[in-house]
Amino acid sequence: MQRAGRFLNNLSPLSQKPKNNLIGKPAENARYLWSFLNRIFNKVDENRIKECGPDRAASEWLIRCGASVRWKGYDKFHNDYNTLPSGQTVIEAIDATDSCIMSLGFPYLRGLKSLQEINLSKCYYLEDNCLHLLGLYQGDQIRRLRLVSCGNVSDAGIANLTAMKALEELFMFDLPAVKNREACIKLLHEALPKCKIEFPEV
């Protein structure tokens, strides 16, 4: 909330909706505001990637969106800018539980060379295209993937996981937009025969 407050204080009047459109609509106002902020948090800064490298830039993006990262050689996950190491480190694992990551920010994953696992649980803005981009950028690297309680992921999103050829473990649960769970499981088993796949019923 403090981070969001700082962004709000810096917004120019031109970047906000006219007040007369918001009077009497606090819920709509709040949704617009958080959607606006989340897009700011997820916007890719190519200059930052060039300046500090893909892993550092991706760490900043993830932490900014409420996720946490574990660097190679570290035991714990970190979700505070103050814990970012000053030297060159690489991301080994991502825990995006309850974060606001969205497809707009997924290009930050392009240059990561050591990412082994990712937890995508309760990601409100995660949708099918995110999983397409995940396969595009990290399909040959990620070994373990957890996909839980992401209401915008449909059967098409699950089909995108067939590009994750390096997967060894895949756990999915509580994906209400998936209509044919058995067909999705069959498709994944055929595409990823060496992967341990779990998709229990709710």
Short mmCIF file of C-alpha atoms in Angstrom, two decimals, residues 18-137:
data_model
loop_
_atom_site.label_atom_id
_atom_site.label_comp_id
_atom_site.label_asym_id
_atom_site.label_seq_id
_atom_site.Cartn_x
_atom_site.Cartn_y
_atom_site.Cartn_z
CA PRO A 18 -12.04 13.25 -14.48
CA LYS A 19 -13.60 13.52 -11.05
CA ASN A 20 -17.13 13.81 -12.39
CA ASN A 21 -16.85 10.30 -13.83
CA LEU A 22 -15.97 8.85 -10.44
CA ILE A 23 -18.53 10.48 -8.15
CA GLY A 24 -20.78 7.86 -6.64
CA LYS A 25 -18.76 4.95 -8.08
CA PRO A 26 -16.14 4.09 -5.44
CA ALA A 27 -15.93 0.40 -6.41
CA GLU A 28 -15.43 1.22 -10.08
CA ASN A 29 -12.93 3.89 -9.13
CA ALA A 30 -10.93 1.43 -7.03
CA ARG A 31 -10.88 -1.18 -9.82
CA TYR A 32 -9.69 1.38 -12.33
CA LEU A 33 -7.06 2.66 -9.94
CA TRP A 34 -5.58 -0.76 -9.17
CA SER A 35 -5.69 -1.77 -12.83
CA PHE A 36 -3.85 1.44 -13.69
CA LEU A 37 -1.22 0.87 -11.00
CA ASN A 38 -0.74 -2.78 -11.93
CA ARG A 39 -0.01 -1.77 -15.50
CA ILE A 40 2.61 0.64 -14.23
CA PHE A 41 4.14 -2.10 -12.06
CA ASN A 42 4.23 -4.51 -15.04
CA LYS A 43 5.47 -2.16 -17.74
CA VAL A 44 8.77 -3.44 -19.12
CA ASP A 45 11.70 -1.03 -18.86
CA GLU A 46 14.11 -2.11 -21.60
CA ASN A 47 16.67 0.48 -20.51
CA ARG A 48 16.69 -0.98 -17.01
CA ILE A 49 17.29 -4.47 -18.41
CA LYS A 50 20.28 -3.18 -20.40
CA GLU A 51 21.58 -1.21 -17.43
CA CYS A 52 21.52 -3.87 -14.71
CA GLY A 53 20.94 -7.16 -16.53
CA PRO A 54 17.87 -9.38 -16.97
CA ASP A 55 17.94 -11.07 -13.56
CA ARG A 56 18.17 -7.88 -11.55
CA ALA A 57 15.49 -6.18 -13.67
CA ALA A 58 13.20 -9.21 -13.40
CA SER A 59 13.71 -9.31 -9.62
CA GLU A 60 12.68 -5.67 -9.35
CA TRP A 61 9.59 -6.31 -11.48
CA LEU A 62 8.53 -9.33 -9.45
CA ILE A 63 9.05 -7.68 -6.07
CA ARG A 64 7.27 -4.56 -7.30
CA CYS A 65 4.26 -6.76 -8.16
CA GLY A 66 4.24 -8.51 -4.78
CA ALA A 67 6.10 -11.70 -5.75
CA SER A 68 9.28 -13.06 -4.20
CA VAL A 69 12.44 -14.53 -5.71
CA ARG A 70 15.17 -16.93 -4.68
CA TRP A 71 18.58 -16.42 -6.16
CA LYS A 72 20.99 -19.19 -6.99
CA GLY A 73 23.06 -20.04 -3.94
CA TYR A 74 20.47 -18.63 -1.51
CA ASP A 75 18.15 -20.66 0.72
CA LYS A 76 15.34 -18.17 1.29
CA PHE A 77 12.93 -16.23 -0.88
CA HIS A 78 13.16 -12.45 -0.77
CA ASN A 79 10.42 -9.89 -1.42
CA ASP A 80 12.03 -6.65 -0.27
CA TYR A 81 14.08 -4.23 -2.35
CA ASN A 82 16.42 -3.86 0.64
CA THR A 83 17.38 -7.54 0.35
CA LEU A 84 18.38 -7.35 -3.30
CA PRO A 85 22.06 -8.35 -3.51
CA SER A 86 24.38 -5.72 -4.93
CA GLY A 87 26.45 -8.11 -7.03
CA GLN A 88 25.57 -10.21 -10.04
CA THR A 89 23.06 -12.90 -9.07
CA VAL A 90 20.67 -15.06 -11.06
CA ILE A 91 17.08 -16.05 -10.30
CA GLU A 92 16.56 -19.74 -9.58
CA ALA A 93 12.95 -19.71 -8.32
CA ILE A 94 9.92 -17.42 -8.31
CA ASP A 95 6.99 -17.45 -5.90
CA ALA A 96 4.28 -15.25 -7.43
CA THR A 97 1.55 -16.15 -4.92
CA ASP A 98 -0.99 -13.33 -4.51
CA SER A 99 1.01 -11.10 -6.86
CA CYS A 100 -0.28 -8.78 -9.59
CA ILE A 101 1.96 -10.06 -12.39
CA MET A 102 0.30 -9.91 -15.81
CA SER A 103 1.26 -10.69 -19.40
CA LEU A 104 2.46 -7.12 -19.91
CA GLY A 105 5.45 -7.85 -17.68
CA PHE A 106 6.32 -11.37 -18.83
CA PRO A 107 9.00 -10.18 -21.31
CA TYR A 108 11.12 -9.64 -18.19
CA LEU A 109 11.55 -13.44 -18.21
CA ARG A 110 13.30 -13.46 -21.60
CA GLY A 111 16.89 -13.33 -20.46
CA LEU A 112 16.74 -15.53 -17.36
CA LYS A 113 19.15 -18.44 -17.79
CA SER A 114 18.87 -20.25 -14.45
CA LEU A 115 15.15 -20.24 -13.59
CA GLN A 116 14.15 -23.71 -12.37
CA GLU A 117 10.76 -23.32 -10.69
CA ILE A 118 7.81 -20.97 -10.49
CA ASN A 119 4.74 -20.89 -8.26
CA LEU A 120 1.72 -19.22 -9.84
CA SER A 121 -0.91 -19.36 -7.09
CA LYS A 122 -3.78 -16.93 -6.62
CA CYS A 123 -2.57 -14.68 -9.41
CA TYR A 124 -5.66 -12.62 -10.19
CA TYR A 125 -4.30 -11.18 -13.46
CA LEU A 126 -2.78 -14.40 -14.80
CA GLU A 127 -4.47 -15.56 -17.99
CA ASP A 128 -3.89 -17.83 -20.96
CA ASN A 129 -1.45 -15.55 -22.76
CA CYS A 130 0.79 -15.48 -19.68
CA LEU A 131 1.27 -19.23 -20.00
CA HIS A 132 1.98 -18.85 -23.72
CA LEU A 133 4.70 -16.30 -22.92
CA LEU A 134 6.05 -18.48 -20.12
CA GLY A 135 6.51 -21.34 -22.58
CA LEU A 136 7.99 -19.00 -25.17
CA TYR A 137 10.61 -17.52 -22.84
#
